[in-house]
PDB file of C-alpha atoms in Angstrom:
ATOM      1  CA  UNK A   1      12.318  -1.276  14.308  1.00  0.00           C
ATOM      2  CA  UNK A   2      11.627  -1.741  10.689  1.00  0.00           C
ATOM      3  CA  UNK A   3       8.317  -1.817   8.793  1.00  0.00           C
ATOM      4  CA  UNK A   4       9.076  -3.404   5.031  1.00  0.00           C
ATOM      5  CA  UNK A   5       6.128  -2.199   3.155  1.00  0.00           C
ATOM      6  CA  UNK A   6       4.475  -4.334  -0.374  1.00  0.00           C
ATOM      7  CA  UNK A   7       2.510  -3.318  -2.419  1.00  0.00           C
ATOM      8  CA  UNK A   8      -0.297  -5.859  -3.796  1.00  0.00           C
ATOM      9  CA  UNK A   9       0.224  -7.756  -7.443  1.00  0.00           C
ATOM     10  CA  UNK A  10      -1.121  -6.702 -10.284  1.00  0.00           C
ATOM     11  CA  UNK A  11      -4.831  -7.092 -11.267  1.00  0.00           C
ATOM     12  CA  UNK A  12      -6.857  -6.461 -14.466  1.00  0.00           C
ATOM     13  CA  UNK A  13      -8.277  -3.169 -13.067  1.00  0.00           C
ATOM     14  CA  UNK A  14      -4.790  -1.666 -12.498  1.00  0.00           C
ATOM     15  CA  UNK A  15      -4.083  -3.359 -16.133  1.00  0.00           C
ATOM     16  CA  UNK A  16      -7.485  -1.598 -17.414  1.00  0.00           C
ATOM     17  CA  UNK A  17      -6.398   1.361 -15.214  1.00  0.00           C
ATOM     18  CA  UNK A  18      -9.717   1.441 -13.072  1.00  0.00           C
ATOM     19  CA  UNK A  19     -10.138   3.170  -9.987  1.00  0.00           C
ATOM     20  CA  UNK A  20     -10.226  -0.044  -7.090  1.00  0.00           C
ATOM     21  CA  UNK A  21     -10.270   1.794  -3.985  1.00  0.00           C
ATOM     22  CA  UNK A  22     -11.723  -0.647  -1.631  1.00  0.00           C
ATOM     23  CA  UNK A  23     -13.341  -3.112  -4.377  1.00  0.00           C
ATOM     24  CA  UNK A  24     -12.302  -6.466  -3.878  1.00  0.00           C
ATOM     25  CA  UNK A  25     -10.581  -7.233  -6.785  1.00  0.00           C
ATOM     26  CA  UNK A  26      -8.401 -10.219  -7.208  1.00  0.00           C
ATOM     27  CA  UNK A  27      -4.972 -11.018  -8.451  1.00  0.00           C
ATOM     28  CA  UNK A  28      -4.487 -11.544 -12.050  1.00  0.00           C
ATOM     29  CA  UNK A  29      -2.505 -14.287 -14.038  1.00  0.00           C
ATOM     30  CA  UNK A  30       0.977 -11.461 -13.639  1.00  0.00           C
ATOM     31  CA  UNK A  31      -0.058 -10.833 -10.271  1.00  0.00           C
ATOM     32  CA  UNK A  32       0.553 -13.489  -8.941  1.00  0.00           C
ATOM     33  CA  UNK A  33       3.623 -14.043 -10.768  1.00  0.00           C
ATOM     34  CA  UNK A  34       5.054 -10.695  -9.335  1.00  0.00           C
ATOM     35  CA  UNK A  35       4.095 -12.070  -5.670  1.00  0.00           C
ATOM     36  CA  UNK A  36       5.706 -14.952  -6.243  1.00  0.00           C
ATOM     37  CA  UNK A  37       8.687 -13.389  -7.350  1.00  0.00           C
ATOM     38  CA  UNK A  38       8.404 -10.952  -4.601  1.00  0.00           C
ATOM     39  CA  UNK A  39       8.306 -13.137  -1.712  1.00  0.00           C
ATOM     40  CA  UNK A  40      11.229 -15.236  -3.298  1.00  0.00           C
ATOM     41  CA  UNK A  41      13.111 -11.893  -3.147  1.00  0.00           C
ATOM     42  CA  UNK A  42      12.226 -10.705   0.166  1.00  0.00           C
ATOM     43  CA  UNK A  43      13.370 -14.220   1.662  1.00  0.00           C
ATOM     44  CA  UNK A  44      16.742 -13.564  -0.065  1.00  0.00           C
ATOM     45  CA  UNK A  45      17.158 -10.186   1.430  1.00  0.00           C
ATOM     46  CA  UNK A  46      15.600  -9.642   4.704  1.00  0.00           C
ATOM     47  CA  UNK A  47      15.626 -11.735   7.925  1.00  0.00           C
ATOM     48  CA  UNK A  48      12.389 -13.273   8.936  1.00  0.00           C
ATOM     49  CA  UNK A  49      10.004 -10.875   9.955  1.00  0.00           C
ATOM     50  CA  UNK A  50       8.431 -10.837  13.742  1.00  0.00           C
ATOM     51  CA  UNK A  51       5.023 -10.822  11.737  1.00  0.00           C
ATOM     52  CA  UNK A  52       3.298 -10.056   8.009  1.00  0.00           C
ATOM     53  CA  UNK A  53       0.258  -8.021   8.575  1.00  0.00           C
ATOM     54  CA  UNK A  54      -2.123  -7.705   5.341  1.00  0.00           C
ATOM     55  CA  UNK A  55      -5.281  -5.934   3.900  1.00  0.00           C
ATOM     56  CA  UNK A  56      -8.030  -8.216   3.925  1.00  0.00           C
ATOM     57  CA  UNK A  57      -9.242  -7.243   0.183  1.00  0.00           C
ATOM     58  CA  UNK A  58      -8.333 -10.511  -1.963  1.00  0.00           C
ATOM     59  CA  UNK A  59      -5.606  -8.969  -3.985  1.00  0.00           C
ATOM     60  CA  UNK A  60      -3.481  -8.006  -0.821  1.00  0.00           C
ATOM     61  CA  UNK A  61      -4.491 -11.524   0.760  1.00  0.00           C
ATOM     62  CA  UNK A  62      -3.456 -13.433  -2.212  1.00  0.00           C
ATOM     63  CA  UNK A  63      -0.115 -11.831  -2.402  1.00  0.00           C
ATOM     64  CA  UNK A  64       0.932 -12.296   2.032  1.00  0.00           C
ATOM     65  CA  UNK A  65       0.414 -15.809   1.156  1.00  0.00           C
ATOM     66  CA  UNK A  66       2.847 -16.266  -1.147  1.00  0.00           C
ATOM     67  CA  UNK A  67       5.442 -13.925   1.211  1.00  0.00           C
ATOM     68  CA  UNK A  68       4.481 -15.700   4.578  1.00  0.00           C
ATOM     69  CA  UNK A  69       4.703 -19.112   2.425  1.00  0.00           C
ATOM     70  CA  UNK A  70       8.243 -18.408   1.940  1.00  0.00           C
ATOM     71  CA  UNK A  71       8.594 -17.415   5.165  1.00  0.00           C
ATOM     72  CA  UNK A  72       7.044 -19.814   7.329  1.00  0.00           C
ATOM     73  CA  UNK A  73       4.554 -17.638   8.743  1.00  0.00           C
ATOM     74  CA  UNK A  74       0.912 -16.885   9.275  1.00  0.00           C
ATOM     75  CA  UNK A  75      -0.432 -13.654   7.653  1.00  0.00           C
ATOM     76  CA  UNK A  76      -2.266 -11.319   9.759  1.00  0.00           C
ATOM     77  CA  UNK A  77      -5.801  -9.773   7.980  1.00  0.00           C
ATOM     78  CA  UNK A  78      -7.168  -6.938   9.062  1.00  0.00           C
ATOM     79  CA  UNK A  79      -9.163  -4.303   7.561  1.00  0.00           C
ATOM     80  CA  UNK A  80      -7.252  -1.209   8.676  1.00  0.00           C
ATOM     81  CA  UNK A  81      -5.139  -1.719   5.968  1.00  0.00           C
ATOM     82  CA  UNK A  82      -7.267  -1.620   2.842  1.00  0.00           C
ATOM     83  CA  UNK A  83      -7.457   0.978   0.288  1.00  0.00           C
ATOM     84  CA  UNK A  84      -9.377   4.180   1.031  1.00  0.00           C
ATOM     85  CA  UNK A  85     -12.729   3.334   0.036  1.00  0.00           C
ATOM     86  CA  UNK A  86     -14.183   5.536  -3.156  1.00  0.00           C
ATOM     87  CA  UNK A  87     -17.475   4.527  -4.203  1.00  0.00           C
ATOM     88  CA  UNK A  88     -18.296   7.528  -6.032  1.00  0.00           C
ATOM     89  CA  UNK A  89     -15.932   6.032  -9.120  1.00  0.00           C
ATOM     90  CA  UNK A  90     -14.372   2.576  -8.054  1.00  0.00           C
ATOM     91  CA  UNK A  91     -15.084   0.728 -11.404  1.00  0.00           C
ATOM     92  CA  UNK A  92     -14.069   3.643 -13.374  1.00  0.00           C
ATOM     93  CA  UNK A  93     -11.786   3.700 -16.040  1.00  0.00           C
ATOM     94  CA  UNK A  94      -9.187   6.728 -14.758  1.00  0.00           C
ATOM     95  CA  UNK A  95      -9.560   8.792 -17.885  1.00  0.00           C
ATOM     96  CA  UNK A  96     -13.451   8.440 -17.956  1.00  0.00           C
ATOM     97  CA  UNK A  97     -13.752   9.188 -14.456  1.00  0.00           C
ATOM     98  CA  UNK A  98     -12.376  13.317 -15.097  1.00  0.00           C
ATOM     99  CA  UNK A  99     -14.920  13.486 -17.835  1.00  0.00           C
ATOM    100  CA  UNK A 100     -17.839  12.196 -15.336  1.00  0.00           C
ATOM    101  CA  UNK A 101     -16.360  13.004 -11.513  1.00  0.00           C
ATOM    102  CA  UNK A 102     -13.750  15.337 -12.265  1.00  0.00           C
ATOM    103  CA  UNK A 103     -14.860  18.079 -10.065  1.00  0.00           C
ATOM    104  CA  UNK A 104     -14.730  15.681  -7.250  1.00  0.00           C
ATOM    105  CA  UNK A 105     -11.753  13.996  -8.148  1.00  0.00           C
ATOM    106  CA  UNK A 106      -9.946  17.227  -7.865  1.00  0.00           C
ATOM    107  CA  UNK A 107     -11.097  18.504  -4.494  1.00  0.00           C
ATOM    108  CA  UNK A 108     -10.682  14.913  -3.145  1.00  0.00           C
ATOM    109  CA  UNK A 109      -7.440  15.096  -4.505  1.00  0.00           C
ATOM    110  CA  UNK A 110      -6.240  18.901  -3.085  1.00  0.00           C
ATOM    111  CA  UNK A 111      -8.186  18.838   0.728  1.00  0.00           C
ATOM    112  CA  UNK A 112      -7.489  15.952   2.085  1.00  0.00           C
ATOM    113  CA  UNK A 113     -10.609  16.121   4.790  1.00  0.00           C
ATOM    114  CA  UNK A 114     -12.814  17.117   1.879  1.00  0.00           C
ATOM    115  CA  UNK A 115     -16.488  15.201   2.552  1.00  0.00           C
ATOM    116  CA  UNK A 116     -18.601  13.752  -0.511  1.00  0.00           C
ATOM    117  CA  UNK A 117     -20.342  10.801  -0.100  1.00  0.00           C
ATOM    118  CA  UNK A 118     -19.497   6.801  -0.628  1.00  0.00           C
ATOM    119  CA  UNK A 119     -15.658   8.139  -0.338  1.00  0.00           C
ATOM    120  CA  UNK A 120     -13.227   8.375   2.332  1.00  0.00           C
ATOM    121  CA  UNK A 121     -11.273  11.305   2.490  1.00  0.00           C
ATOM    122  CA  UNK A 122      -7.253  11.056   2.263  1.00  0.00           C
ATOM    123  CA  UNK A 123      -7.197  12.578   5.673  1.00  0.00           C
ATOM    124  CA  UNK A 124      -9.159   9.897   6.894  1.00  0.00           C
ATOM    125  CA  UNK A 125      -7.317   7.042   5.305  1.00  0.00           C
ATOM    126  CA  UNK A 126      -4.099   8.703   6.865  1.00  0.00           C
ATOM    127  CA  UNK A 127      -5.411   8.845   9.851  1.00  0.00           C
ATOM    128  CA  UNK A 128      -6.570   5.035   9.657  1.00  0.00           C
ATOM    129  CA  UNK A 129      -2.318   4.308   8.689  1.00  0.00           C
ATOM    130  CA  UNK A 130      -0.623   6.261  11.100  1.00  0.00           C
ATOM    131  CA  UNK A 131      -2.991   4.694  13.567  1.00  0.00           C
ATOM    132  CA  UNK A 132      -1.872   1.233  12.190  1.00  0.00           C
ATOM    133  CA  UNK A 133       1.675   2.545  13.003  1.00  0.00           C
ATOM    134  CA  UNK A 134       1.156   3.899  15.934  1.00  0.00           C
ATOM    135  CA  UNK A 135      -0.391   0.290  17.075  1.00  0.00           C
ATOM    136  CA  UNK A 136       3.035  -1.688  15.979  1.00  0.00           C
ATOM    137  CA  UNK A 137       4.652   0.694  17.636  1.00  0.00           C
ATOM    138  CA  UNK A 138       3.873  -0.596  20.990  1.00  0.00           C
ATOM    139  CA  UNK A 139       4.242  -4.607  19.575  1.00  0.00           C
ATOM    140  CA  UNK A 140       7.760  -4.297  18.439  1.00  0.00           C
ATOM    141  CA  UNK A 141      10.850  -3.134  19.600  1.00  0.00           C
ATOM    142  CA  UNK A 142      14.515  -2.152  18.486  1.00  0.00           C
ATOM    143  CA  UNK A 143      16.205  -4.515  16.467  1.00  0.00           C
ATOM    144  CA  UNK A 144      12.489  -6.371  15.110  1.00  0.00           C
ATOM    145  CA  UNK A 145      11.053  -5.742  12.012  1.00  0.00           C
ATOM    146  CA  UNK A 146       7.307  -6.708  10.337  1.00  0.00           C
ATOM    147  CA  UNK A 147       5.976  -6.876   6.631  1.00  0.00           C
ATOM    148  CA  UNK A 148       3.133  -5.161   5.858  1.00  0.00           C
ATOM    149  CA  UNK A 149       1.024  -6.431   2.870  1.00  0.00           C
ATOM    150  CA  UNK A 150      -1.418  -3.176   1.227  1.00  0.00           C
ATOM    151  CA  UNK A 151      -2.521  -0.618  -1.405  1.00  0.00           C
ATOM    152  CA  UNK A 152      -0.902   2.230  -3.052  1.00  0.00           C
ATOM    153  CA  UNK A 153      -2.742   5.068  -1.130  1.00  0.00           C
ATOM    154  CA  UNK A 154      -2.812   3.299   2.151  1.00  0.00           C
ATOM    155  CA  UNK A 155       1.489   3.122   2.161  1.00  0.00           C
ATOM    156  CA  UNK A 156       1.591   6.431   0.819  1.00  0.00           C
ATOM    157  CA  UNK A 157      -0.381   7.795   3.071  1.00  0.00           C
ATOM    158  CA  UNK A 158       2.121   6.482   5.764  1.00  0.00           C
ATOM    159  CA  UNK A 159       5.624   7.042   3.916  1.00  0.00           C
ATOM    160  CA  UNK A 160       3.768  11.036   3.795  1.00  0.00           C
ATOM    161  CA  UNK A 161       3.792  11.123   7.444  1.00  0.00           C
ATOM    162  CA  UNK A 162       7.116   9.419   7.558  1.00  0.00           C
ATOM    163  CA  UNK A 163       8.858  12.471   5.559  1.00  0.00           C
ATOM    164  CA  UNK A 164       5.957  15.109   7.253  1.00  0.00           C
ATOM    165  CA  UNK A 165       5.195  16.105   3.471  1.00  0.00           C
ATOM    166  CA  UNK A 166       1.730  17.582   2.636  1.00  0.00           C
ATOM    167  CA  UNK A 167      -0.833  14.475   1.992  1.00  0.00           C
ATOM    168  CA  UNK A 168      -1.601  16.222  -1.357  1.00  0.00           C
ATOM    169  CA  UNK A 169       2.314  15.098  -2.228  1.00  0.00           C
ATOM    170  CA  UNK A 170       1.931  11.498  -2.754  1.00  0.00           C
ATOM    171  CA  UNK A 171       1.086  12.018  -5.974  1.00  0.00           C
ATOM    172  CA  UNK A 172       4.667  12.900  -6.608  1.00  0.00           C
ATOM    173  CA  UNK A 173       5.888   9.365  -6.686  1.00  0.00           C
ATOM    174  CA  UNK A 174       4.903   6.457  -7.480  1.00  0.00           C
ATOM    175  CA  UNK A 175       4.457   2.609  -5.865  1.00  0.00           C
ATOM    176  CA  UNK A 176       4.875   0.102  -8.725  1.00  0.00           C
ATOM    177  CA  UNK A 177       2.602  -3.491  -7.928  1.00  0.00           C
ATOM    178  CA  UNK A 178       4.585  -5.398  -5.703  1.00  0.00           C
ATOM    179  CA  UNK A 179       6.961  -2.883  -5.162  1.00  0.00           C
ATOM    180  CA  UNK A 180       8.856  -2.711  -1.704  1.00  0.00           C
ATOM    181  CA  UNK A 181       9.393   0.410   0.532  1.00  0.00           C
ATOM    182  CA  UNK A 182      10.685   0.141   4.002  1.00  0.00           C
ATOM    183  CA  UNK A 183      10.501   2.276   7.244  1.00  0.00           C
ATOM    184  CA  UNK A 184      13.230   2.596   9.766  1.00  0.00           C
ATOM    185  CA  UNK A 185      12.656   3.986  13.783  1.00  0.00           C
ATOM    186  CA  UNK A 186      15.809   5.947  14.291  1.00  0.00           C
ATOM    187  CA  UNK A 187      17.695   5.246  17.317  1.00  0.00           C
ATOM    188  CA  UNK A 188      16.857   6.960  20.752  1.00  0.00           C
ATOM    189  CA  UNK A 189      13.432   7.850  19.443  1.00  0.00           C
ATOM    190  CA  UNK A 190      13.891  10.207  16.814  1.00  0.00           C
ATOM    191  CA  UNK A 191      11.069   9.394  14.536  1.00  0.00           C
ATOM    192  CA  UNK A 192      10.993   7.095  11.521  1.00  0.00           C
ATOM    193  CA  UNK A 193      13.087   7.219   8.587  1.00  0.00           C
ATOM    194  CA  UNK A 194      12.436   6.375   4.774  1.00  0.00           C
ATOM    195  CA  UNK A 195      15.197   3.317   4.057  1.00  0.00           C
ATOM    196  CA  UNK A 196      13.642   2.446   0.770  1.00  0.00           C
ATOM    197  CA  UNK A 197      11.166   3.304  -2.096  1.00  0.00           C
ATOM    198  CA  UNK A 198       9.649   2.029  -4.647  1.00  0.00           C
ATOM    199  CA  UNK A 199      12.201  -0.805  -5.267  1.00  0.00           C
ATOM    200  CA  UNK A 200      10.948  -2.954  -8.050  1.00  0.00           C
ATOM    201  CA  UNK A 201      13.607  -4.574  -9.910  1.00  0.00           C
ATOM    202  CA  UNK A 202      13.261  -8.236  -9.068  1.00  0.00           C
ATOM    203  CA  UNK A 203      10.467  -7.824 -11.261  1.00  0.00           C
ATOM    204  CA  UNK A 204      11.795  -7.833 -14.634  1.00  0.00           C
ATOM    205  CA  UNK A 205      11.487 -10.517 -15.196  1.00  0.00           C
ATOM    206  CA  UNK A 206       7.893 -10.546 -15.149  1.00  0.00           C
ATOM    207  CA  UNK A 207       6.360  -7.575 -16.553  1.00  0.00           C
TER     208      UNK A 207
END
């Protein structure tokens, strides 16, 4: 089986570099440009997918349409894919929020089951993914492969599990928007395997 991972378009809070989280943000102008270009490029190089799940946040939504479009399919919403949900500084510009939540920032960032409130903790939001995965699991079989349209965090999250790293490590690379990663079950049940990160080049043209 094979899980082809997207991450979202662009929007003016990743331009502004704000903290989203779980706000429901839409797609800007070069958003959806990238999605377009994105689905264009995923019909090129991969088969039709079995099915193209999504985040139900407007920015994620946006961008399965213009995939399934391509594609002749039907996305699939569902909340257990947004973005972990941080209230405490969704809004935030990124540099402003160490001045005025840096504290927080940092032992959200280090234990991933650390408890504030309005914020979900990384272990949590890993938790919510690998459940996600777990639940295709018993959809698909050998030989099928699905789309899955979501956030940074959230496919990080799940490409940690995938390579049994330390949840702390995802900030040691990075998902470009509208960049594709992919998943692979290796054969006779020996776990899933990272295929594919980060690849972003069919977006040059549109940065």
């Amino acid at each position: 089986m094979q899980i082809v991972f997207v991450r979202h378009g662009t929007t003016a809070w990743n331009k502004e570099k704000r903290w989203q989280g779980s706000s429901d943000v839409p797609l800007s102008d070069l958003g959806r440009a990238q999605a377009r270009v994105t689905a264009r490029y995923l019909l090129e190089q991969f088969e039709v997918p079995e099915a193209i799940y999504t985040s139900d946040l407007s920015r994620a939504l946006e961008t399965s349409g213009f995939i399934a479009g391509e594609f002749g399919k039907e996305p699939i919403a569902t909340p257990l894919l947004r973005e972990a949900h941080i209230g405490l500084w969704s809004g935030v510009e990124i540099e402003e929020s160490f001045k005025t939540h840096g504290k927080l920032i940092q032992k959200w960032r280090s234990d991933p089951w650390a408890d504030m409130p309005e914020t979900e903790s990384l272990g949590e939001l890993q938790r919510r993914s690998v459940g996600f995965l777990k639940y295709v699991e018993g959809l698909y079989k050998d030989g099928q492969s699905i789309m899955v349209v979501s956030h940074a965090l959230f496919i990080k999250s799940v490409l940690c599990y995938v390579l049994g790293m330390p949840l702390q490590n995802n900030y040691n690379f990075d998902l470009d928007n509208c960049s594709i990663s992919t998943i692979r079950a290796g054969e006779s049940g020996t776990g899933w395997r990272l295929f594919e990160l980060n690849i972003h080049r069919h977006l040059a043209q549109v940065r």
